[in-house]
Short mmCIF file of C-alpha atoms and ligand atoms in Angstrom, two decimals:
data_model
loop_
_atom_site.label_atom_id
_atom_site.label_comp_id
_atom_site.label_asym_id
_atom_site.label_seq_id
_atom_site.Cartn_x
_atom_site.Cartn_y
_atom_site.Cartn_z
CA UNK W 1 1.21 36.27 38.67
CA UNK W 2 -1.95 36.49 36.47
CA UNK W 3 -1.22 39.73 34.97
CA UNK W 4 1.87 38.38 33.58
CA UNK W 5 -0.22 34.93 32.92
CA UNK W 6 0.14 34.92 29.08
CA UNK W 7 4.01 35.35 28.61
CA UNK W 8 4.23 32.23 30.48
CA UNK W 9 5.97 29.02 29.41
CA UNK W 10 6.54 27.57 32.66
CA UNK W 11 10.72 27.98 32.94
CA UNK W 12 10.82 31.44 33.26
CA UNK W 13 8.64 31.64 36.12
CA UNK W 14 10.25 31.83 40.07
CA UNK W 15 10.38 28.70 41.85
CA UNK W 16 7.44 29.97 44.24
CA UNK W 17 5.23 31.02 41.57
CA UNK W 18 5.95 28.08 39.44
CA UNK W 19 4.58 25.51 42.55
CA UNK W 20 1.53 27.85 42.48
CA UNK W 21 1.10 27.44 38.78
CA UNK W 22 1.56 23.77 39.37
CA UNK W 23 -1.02 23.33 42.18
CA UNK W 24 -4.59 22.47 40.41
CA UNK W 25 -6.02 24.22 43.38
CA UNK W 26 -4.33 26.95 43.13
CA UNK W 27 -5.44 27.19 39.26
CA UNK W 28 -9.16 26.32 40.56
CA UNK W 29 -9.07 29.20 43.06
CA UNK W 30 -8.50 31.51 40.19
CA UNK W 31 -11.00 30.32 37.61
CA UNK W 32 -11.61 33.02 35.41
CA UNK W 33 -15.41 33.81 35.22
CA UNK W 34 -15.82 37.86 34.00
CA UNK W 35 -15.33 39.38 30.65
CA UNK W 36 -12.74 41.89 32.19
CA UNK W 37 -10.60 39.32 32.95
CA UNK W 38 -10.27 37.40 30.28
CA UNK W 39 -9.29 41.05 28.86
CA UNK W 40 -6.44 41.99 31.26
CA UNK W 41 -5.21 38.51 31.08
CA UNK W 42 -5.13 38.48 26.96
CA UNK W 43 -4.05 41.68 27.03
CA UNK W 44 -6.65 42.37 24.57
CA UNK W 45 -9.54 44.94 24.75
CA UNK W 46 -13.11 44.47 23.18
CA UNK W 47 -15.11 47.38 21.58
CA UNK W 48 -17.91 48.27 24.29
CA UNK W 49 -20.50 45.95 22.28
CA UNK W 50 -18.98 43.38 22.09
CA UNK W 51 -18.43 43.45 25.59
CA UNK W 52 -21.77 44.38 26.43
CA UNK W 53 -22.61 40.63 24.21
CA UNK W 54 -20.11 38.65 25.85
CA UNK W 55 -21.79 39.78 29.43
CA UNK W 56 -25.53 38.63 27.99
CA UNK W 57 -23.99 35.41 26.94
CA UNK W 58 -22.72 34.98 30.44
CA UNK W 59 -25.72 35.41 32.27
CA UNK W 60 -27.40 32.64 30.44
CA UNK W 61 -24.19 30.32 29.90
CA UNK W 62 -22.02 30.92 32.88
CA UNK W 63 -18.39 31.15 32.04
CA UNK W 64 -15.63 29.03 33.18
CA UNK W 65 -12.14 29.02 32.33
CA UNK W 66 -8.58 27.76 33.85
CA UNK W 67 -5.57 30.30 33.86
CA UNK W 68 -4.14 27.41 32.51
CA UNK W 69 -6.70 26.74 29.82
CA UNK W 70 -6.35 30.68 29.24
CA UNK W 71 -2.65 30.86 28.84
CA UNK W 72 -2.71 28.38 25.32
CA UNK W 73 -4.42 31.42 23.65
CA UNK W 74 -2.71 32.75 20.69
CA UNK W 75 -3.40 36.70 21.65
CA UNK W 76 -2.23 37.86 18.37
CA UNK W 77 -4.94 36.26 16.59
CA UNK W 78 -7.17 35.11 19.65
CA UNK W 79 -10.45 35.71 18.02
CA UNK W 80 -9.39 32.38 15.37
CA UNK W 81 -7.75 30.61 18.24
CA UNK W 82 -9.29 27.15 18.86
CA UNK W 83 -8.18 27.56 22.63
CA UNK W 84 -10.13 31.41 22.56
CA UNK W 85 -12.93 29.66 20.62
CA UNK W 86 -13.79 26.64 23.01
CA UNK W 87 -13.15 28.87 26.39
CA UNK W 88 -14.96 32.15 25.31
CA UNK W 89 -18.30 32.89 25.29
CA UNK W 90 -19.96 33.86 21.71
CA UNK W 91 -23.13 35.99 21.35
CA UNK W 92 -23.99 33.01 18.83
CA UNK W 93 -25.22 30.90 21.65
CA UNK W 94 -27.68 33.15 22.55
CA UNK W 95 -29.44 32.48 18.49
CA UNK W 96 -31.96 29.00 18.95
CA UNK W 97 -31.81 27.20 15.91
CA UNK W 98 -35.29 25.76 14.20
CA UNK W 99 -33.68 22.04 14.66
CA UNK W 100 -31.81 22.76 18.12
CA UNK W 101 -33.29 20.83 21.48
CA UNK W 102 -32.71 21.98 25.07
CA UNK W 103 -32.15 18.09 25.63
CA UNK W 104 -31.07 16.65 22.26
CA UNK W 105 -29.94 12.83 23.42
CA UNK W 106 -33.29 12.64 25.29
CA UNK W 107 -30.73 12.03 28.30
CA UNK W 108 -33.24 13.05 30.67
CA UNK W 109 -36.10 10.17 29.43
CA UNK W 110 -33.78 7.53 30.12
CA UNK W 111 -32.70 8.47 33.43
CA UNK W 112 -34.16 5.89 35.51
CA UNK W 113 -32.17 6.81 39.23
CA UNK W 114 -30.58 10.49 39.91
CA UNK W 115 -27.41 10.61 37.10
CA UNK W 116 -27.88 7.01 35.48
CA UNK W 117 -28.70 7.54 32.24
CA UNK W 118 -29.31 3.50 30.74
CA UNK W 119 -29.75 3.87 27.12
CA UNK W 120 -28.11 0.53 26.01
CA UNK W 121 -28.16 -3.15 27.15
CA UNK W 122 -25.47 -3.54 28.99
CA UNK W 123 -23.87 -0.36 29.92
CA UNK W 124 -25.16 3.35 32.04
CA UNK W 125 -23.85 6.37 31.85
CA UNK W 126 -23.54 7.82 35.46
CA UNK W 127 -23.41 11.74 35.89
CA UNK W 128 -21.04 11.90 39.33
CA UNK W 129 -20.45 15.35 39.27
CA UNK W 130 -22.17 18.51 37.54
CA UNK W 131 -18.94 20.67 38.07
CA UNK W 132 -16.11 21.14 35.24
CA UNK W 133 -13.14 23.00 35.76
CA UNK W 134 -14.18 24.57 32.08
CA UNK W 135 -17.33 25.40 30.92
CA UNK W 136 -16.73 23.91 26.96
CA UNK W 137 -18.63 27.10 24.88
CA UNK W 138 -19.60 23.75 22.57
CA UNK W 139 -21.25 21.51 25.98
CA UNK W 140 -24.02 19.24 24.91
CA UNK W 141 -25.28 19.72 28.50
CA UNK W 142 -25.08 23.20 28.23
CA UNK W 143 -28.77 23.21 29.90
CA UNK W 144 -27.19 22.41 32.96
CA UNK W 145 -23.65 24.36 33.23
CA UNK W 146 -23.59 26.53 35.85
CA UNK W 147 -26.66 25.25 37.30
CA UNK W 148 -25.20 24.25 41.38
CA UNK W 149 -28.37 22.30 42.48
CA UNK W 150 -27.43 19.69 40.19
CA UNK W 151 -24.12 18.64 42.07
CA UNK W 152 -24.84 15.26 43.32
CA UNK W 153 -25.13 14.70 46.81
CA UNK W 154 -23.76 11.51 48.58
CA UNK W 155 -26.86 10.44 49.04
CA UNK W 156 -27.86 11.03 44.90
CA UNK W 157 -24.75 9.33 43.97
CA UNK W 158 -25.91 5.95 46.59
CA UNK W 159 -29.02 5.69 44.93
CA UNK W 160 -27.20 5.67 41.27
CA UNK W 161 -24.96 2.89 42.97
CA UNK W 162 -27.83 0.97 43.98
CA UNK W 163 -29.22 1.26 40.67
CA UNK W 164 -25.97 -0.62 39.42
CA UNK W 165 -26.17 -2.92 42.04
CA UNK W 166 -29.39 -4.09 41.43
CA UNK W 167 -28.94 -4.16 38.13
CA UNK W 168 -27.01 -7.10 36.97
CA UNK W 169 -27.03 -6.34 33.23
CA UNK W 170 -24.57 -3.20 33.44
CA UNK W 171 -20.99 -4.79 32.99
CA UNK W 172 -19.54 -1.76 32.10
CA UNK W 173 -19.71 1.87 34.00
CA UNK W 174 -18.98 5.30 32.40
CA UNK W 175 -18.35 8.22 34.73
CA UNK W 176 -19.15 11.37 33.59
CA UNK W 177 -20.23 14.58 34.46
CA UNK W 178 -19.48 17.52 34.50
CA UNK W 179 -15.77 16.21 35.36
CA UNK W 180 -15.07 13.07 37.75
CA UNK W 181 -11.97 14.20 38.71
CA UNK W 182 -13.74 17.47 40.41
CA UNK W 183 -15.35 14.92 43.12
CA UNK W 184 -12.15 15.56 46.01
CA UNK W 185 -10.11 12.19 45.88
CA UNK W 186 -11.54 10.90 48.81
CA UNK W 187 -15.34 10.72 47.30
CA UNK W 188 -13.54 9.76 43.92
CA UNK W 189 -11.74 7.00 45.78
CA UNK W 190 -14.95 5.98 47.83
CA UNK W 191 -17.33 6.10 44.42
CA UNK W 192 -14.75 3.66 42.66
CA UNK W 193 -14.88 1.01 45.50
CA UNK W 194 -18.00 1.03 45.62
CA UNK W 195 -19.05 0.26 41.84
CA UNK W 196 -15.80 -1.95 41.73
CA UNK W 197 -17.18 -4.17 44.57
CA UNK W 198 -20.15 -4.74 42.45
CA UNK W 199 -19.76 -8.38 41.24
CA UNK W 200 -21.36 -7.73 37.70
CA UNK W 201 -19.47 -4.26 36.87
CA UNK W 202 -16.76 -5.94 34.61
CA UNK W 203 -15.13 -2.50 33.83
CA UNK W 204 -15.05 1.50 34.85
CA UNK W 205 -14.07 4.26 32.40
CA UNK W 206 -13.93 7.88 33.19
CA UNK W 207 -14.89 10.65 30.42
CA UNK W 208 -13.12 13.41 31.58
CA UNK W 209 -11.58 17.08 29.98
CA UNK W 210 -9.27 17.21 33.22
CA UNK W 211 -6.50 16.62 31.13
CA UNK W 212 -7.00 18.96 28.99
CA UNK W 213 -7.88 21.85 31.00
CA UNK W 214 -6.71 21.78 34.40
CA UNK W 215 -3.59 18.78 33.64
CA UNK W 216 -2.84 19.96 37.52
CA UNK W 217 -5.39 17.68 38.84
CA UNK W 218 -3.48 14.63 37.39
CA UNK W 219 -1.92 14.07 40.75
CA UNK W 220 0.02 10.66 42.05
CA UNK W 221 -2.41 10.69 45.00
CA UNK W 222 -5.57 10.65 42.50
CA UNK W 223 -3.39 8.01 40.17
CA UNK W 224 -2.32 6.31 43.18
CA UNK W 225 -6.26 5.99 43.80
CA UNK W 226 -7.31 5.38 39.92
CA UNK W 227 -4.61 2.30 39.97
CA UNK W 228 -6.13 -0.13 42.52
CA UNK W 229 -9.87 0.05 40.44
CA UNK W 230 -8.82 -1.69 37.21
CA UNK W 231 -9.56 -2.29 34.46
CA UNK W 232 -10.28 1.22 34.45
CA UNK W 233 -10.41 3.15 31.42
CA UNK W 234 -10.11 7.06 30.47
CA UNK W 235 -11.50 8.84 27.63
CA UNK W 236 -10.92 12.38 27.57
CA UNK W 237 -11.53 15.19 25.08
CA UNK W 238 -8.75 16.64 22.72
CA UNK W 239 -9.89 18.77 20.29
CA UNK W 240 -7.22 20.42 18.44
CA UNK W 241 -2.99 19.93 18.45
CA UNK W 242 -2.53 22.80 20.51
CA UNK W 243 -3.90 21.54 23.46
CA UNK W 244 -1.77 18.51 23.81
CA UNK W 245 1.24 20.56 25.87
CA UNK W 246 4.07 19.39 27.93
CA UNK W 247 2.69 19.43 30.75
CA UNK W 248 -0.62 17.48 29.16
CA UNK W 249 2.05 14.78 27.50
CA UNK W 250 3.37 14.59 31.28
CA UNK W 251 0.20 13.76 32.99
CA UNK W 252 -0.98 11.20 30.23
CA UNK W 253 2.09 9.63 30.66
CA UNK W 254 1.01 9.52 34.33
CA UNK W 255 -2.18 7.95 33.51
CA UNK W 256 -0.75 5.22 31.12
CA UNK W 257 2.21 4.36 33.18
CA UNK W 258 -0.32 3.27 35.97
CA UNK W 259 -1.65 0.32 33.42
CA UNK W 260 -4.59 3.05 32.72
CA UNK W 261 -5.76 2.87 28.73
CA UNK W 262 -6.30 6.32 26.84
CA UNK W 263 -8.75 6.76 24.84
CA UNK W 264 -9.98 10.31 23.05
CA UNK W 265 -13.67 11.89 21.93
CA UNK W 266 -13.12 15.22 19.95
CA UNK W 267 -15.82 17.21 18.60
CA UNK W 268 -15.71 18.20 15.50
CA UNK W 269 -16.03 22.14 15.59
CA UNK W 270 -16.75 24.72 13.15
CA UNK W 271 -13.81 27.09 13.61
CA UNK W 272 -11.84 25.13 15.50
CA UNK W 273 -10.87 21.69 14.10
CA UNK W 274 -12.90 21.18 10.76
CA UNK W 275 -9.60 20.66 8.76
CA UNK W 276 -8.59 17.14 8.08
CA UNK W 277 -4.92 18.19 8.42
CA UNK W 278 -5.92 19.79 11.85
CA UNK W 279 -7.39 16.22 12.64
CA UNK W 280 -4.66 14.49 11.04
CA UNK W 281 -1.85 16.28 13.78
CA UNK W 282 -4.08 16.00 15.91
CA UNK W 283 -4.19 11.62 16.12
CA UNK W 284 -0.51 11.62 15.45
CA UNK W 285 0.23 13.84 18.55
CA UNK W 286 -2.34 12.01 20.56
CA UNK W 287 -1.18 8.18 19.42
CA UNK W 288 2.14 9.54 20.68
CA UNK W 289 1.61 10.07 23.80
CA UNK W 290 -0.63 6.88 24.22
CA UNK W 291 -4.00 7.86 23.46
CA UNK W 292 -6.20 5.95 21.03
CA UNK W 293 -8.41 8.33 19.25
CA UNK W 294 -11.80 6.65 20.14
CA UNK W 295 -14.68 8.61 19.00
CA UNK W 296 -15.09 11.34 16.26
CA UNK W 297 -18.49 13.41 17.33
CA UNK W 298 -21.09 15.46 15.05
CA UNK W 299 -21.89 18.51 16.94
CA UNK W 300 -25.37 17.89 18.49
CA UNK W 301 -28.08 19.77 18.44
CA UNK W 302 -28.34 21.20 21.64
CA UNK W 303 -29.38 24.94 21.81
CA UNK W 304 -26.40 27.15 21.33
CA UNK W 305 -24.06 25.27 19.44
CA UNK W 306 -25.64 26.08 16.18
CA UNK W 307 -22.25 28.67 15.20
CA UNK W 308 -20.58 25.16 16.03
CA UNK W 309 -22.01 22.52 13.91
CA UNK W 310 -20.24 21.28 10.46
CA UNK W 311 -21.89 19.36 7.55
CA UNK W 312 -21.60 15.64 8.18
CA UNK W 313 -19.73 15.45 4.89
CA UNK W 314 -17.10 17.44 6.78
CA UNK W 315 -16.35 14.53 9.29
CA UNK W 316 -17.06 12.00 6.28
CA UNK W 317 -13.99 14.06 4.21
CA UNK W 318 -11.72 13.74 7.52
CA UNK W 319 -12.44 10.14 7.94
CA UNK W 320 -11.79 9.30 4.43
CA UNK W 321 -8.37 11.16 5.05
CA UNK W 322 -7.38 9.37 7.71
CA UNK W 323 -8.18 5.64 6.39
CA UNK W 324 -5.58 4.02 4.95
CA UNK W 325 -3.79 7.01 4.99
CA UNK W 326 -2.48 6.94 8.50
CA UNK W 327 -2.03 4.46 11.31
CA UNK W 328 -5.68 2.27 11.85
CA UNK W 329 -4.91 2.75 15.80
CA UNK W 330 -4.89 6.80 15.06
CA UNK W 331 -8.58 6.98 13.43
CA UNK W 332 -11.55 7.31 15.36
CA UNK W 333 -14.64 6.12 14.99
CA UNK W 334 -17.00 9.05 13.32
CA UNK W 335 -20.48 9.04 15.24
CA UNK W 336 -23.51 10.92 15.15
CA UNK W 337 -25.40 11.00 18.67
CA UNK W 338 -29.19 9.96 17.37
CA UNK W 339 -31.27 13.03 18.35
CA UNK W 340 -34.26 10.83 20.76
CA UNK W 341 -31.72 8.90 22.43
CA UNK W 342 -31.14 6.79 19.29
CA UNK W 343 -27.37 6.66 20.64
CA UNK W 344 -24.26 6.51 18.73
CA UNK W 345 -24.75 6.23 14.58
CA UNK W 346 -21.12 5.50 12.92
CA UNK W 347 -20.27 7.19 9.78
CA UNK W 348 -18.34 5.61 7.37
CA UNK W 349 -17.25 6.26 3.56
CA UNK W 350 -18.41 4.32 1.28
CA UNK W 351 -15.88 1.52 0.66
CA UNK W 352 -18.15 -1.38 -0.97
CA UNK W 353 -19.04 -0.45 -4.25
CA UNK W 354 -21.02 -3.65 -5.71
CA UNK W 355 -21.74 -7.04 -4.99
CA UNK W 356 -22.89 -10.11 -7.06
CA UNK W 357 -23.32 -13.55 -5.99
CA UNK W 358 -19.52 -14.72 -5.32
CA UNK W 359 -17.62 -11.51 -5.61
CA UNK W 360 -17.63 -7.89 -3.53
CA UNK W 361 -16.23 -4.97 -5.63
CA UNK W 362 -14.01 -2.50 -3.18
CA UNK W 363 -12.13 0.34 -3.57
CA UNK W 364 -9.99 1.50 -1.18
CA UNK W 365 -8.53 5.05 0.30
CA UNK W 366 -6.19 5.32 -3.12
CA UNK W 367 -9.06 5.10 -5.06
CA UNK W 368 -8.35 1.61 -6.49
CA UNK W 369 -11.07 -0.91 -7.15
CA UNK W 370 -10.85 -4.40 -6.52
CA UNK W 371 -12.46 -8.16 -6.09
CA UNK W 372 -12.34 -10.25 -3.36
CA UNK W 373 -13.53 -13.47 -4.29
CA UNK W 374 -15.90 -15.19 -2.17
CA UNK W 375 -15.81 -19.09 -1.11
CA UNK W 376 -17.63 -21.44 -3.15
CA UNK W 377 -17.32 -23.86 -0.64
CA UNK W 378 -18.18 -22.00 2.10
CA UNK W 379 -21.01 -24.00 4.13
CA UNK W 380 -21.75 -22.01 7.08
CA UNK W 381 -22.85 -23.61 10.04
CA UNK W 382 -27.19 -22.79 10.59
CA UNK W 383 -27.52 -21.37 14.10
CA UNK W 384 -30.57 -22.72 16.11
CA UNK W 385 -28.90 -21.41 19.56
CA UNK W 386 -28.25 -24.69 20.62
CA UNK W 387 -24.56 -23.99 21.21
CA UNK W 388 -24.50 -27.77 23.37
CA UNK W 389 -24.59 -29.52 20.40
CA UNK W 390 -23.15 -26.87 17.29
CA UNK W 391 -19.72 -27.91 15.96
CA UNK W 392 -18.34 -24.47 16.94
CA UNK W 393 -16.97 -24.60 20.30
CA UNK W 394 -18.27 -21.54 22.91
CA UNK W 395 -17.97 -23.37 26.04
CA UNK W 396 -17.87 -19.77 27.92
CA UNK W 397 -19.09 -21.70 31.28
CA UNK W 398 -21.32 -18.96 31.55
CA UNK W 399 -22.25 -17.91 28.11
CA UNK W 400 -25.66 -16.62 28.41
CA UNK W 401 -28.27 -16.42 25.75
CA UNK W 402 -29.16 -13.27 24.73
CA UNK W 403 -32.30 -11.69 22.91
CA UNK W 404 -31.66 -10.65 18.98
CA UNK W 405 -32.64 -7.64 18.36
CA UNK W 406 -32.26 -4.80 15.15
CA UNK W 407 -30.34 -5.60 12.05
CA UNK W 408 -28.95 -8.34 13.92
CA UNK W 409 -31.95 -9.68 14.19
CA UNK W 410 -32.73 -9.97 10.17
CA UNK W 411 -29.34 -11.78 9.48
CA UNK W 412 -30.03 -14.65 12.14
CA UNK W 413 -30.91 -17.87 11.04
CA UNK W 414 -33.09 -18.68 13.94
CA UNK W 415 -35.12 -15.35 13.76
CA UNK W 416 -38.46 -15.79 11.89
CA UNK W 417 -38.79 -12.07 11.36
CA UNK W 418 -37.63 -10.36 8.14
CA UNK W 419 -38.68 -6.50 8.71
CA UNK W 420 -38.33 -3.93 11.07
CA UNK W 421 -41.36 -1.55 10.14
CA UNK W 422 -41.44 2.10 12.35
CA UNK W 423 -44.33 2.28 14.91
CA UNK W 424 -47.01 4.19 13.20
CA UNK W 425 -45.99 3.12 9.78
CA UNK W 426 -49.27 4.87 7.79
CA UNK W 427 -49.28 2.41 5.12
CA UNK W 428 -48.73 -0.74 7.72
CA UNK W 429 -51.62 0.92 9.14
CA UNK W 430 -54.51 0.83 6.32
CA UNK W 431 -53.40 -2.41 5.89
CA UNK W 432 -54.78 -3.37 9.43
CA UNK W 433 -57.85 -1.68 9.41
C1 PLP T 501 -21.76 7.25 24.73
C2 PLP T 501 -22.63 6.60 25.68
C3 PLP T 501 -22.30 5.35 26.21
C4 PLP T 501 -21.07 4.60 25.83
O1 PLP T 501 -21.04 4.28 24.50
P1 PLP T 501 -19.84 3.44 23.91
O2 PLP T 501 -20.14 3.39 22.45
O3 PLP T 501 -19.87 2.12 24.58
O4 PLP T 501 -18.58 4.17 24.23
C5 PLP T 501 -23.18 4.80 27.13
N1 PLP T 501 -24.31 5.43 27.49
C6 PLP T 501 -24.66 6.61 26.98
C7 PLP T 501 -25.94 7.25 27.41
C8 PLP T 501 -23.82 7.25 26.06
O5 PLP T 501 -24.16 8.45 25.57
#
């Protein structure tokens, strides 16, 4: 069965072997972990040193990969195939870059209960699972593949639920990992009533790369489960055409028949999908089968994933290809991950050119510049938060007054301050003393 894994395409395959194929334990159970394999499976053979690399990468960053995930590579010119590229370890992981960080998104500092990570107002992060069917050669917690005491236990995962629970701030839920859909679908099942019982948790949404590299797992029981927690949301990871197959286009549909929105973070990879007509097929294929490209990501800077990393003008280019060029619902949102925990920076091209007092110069993805005229009569109401007596209706009920804070901060009316200065701003400094 796995000798003959990469002349697969699914139809030619006996009934028996085919169920086998089909059966996401059954593609679990033969995870491929060793350089040999990969090699008898490829039908490929390395030169001795670059064997002997591979190995040393894999005793610091474990390998991980899916007969399934395996099969998509292109073994005539596997060592430019994206598949080959994001499954396969690369002595380039093993170089530490001057800017690189073991923990780049300070994910660790913000962690205030085992796997919560709240870094915004309103919304945590919860780590449910440090298992992945794949171990991605580009993780950003690559500090912690492989690494088994970090599985949550029951227990762990009851103490990030009471953290939500106690919490009534967090609205919204993000389960992440490692992959949620390695918890068994009983724990899965028990985690999600849990937070959904929680009064204040308005909405779930699962990051997961299940779809992409072990589709198997997309089962009715585990749908059957997902279905009774809405609104429940799924972002997974596509990162290049190739990876959207049938049988991935079979399981999204799946997922969005149940009422479930797609959604999609790619990375953008060196080698793998820097190509704005990469990205481009990429969108289309994914809009297509339901899935909202959501996110765009810089490579961060965790250690390893230097050989990975792009210029930013790279993602700027792609962006500025997709704009106006394409569908709005098929371009995602380019972000940079703030090294510190800053969170997620959009990138945008430049589409506002000038600005006087009554007009805004544009130009827009043809290259054309034009005015938009401002109001002259535009007499906007002054906010002084007193939304009982303001001519604009909110009447939420429950509309709750919230704290100003950044940018937003500078543009309110009923804000006295005009400046955000750094901490430790030198010259802010000899000014006080
Ligand atoms: C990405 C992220 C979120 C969610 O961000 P959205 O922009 O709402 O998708 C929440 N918490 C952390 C720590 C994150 O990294």
């Amino acid at each position: 069965m796995l000798q003959s894994m990469n002349k697969i395409n699914g139809d030619n395959l006996p009934e028996y072997k085919q169920q086998q194929w089909d059966d996401w334990r059954w593609q679990v159970a033969h995870i491929i972990r060793d350089v040999e394999m990969v090699e008898r499976l490829l039908g490929v053979q390395f030169a001795q040193s670059h064997r002997q690399e591979l190995q040393e990468t894999i005793e610091r960053f474990p390998m991980r990969v899916t007969p399934y995930y395996l099969s998509l590579v292109d073994t005539d010119d596997y060592r430019n195939d994206p598949v080959f590229i994001q499954a396969v370890p690369n002595r380039a992981e093993l170089i530490v870059g001057p800017h690189d960080l073991v923990d780049p998104l300070s994910e660790d500092a913000d962690s205030p209960a085992p796997g919560i990570i709240h870094r915004y107002p309103d919304r945590v992060l919860f780590h449910v699972s440090n298992l992945c069917a794949m171990y991605c050669r580009h993780c950003t917690r690559k500090r912690k593949v492989g690494d088994v005491d970090q599985i949550p236990s029951v227990e762990e995962l009851q103490e990030g639920i009471n953290y939500i629970r106690k919490t009534p701030v967090v609205r919204d839920v993000l389960l992440s990992g490692g992959d949620p859909f390695m918890l068994s679908d009983d724990l899965l099942d028990w985690l999600l009533s849990e937070l959904h019982a929680i009064p204040h948790v308005e909405m779930i949404r699962i990051g997961t790369r299940v779809p992409v590299v072990l589709p198997q797992r997309i089962t009715r029981n585990l749908v059957a489960i997902l279905k009774k927690y809405h609104p429940l949301w799924i972002n997974t990871q596509f990162n290049h055409p190739r990876e959207v197959t049938a049988t991935a286009s079979s399981k999204l549909a799946m997922l969005a028949d149940a009422g479930i929105p797609l959604g999609n973070q790619s990375v953008l990879l060196a080698g793998v999908n820097d190509c704005p007509r990469i990205m481009k097929a990429l969108v289309h294929k994914l809009v297509r089968n339901r899935v909202r490209p959501y996110y765009l990501y810089q490579c961060d800077l965790s250690e390893g994933l230097t050989h990975f990393r792009t210029s930013v003008g790279k993602g700027v280019e792609i962006i500025e290809s997709l704009i106006g060029h394409t569908s709005g619902l098929a371009v995602p949102t380019y972000v940079i991950d703030a090294p510190g925990g800053g969170g997620k920076i959009p990138i945008m091209p430049h589409y506002l050119i000038s600005w006087s007092n009554d007009k805004v110069i544009l130009r827009n993805y043809e290259g054309v510049i034009t005015t938009y005229y401002e109001p002259e009569a535009y007499k906007p109401v002054r906010c002084d938060q007193n939304c009982e007596t303001c001519r604009l209706s909110l009447r939420l009920g429950s509309a709750e007054e919230t704290k100003t804070i950044g940018i937003a901060q500078l543009l309110a009316d009923y804000e006295e301050n005009s400046t955000l200065i750094p901490e430790n701003n030198e010259r802010v400094g000899r000014r006080e003393t």
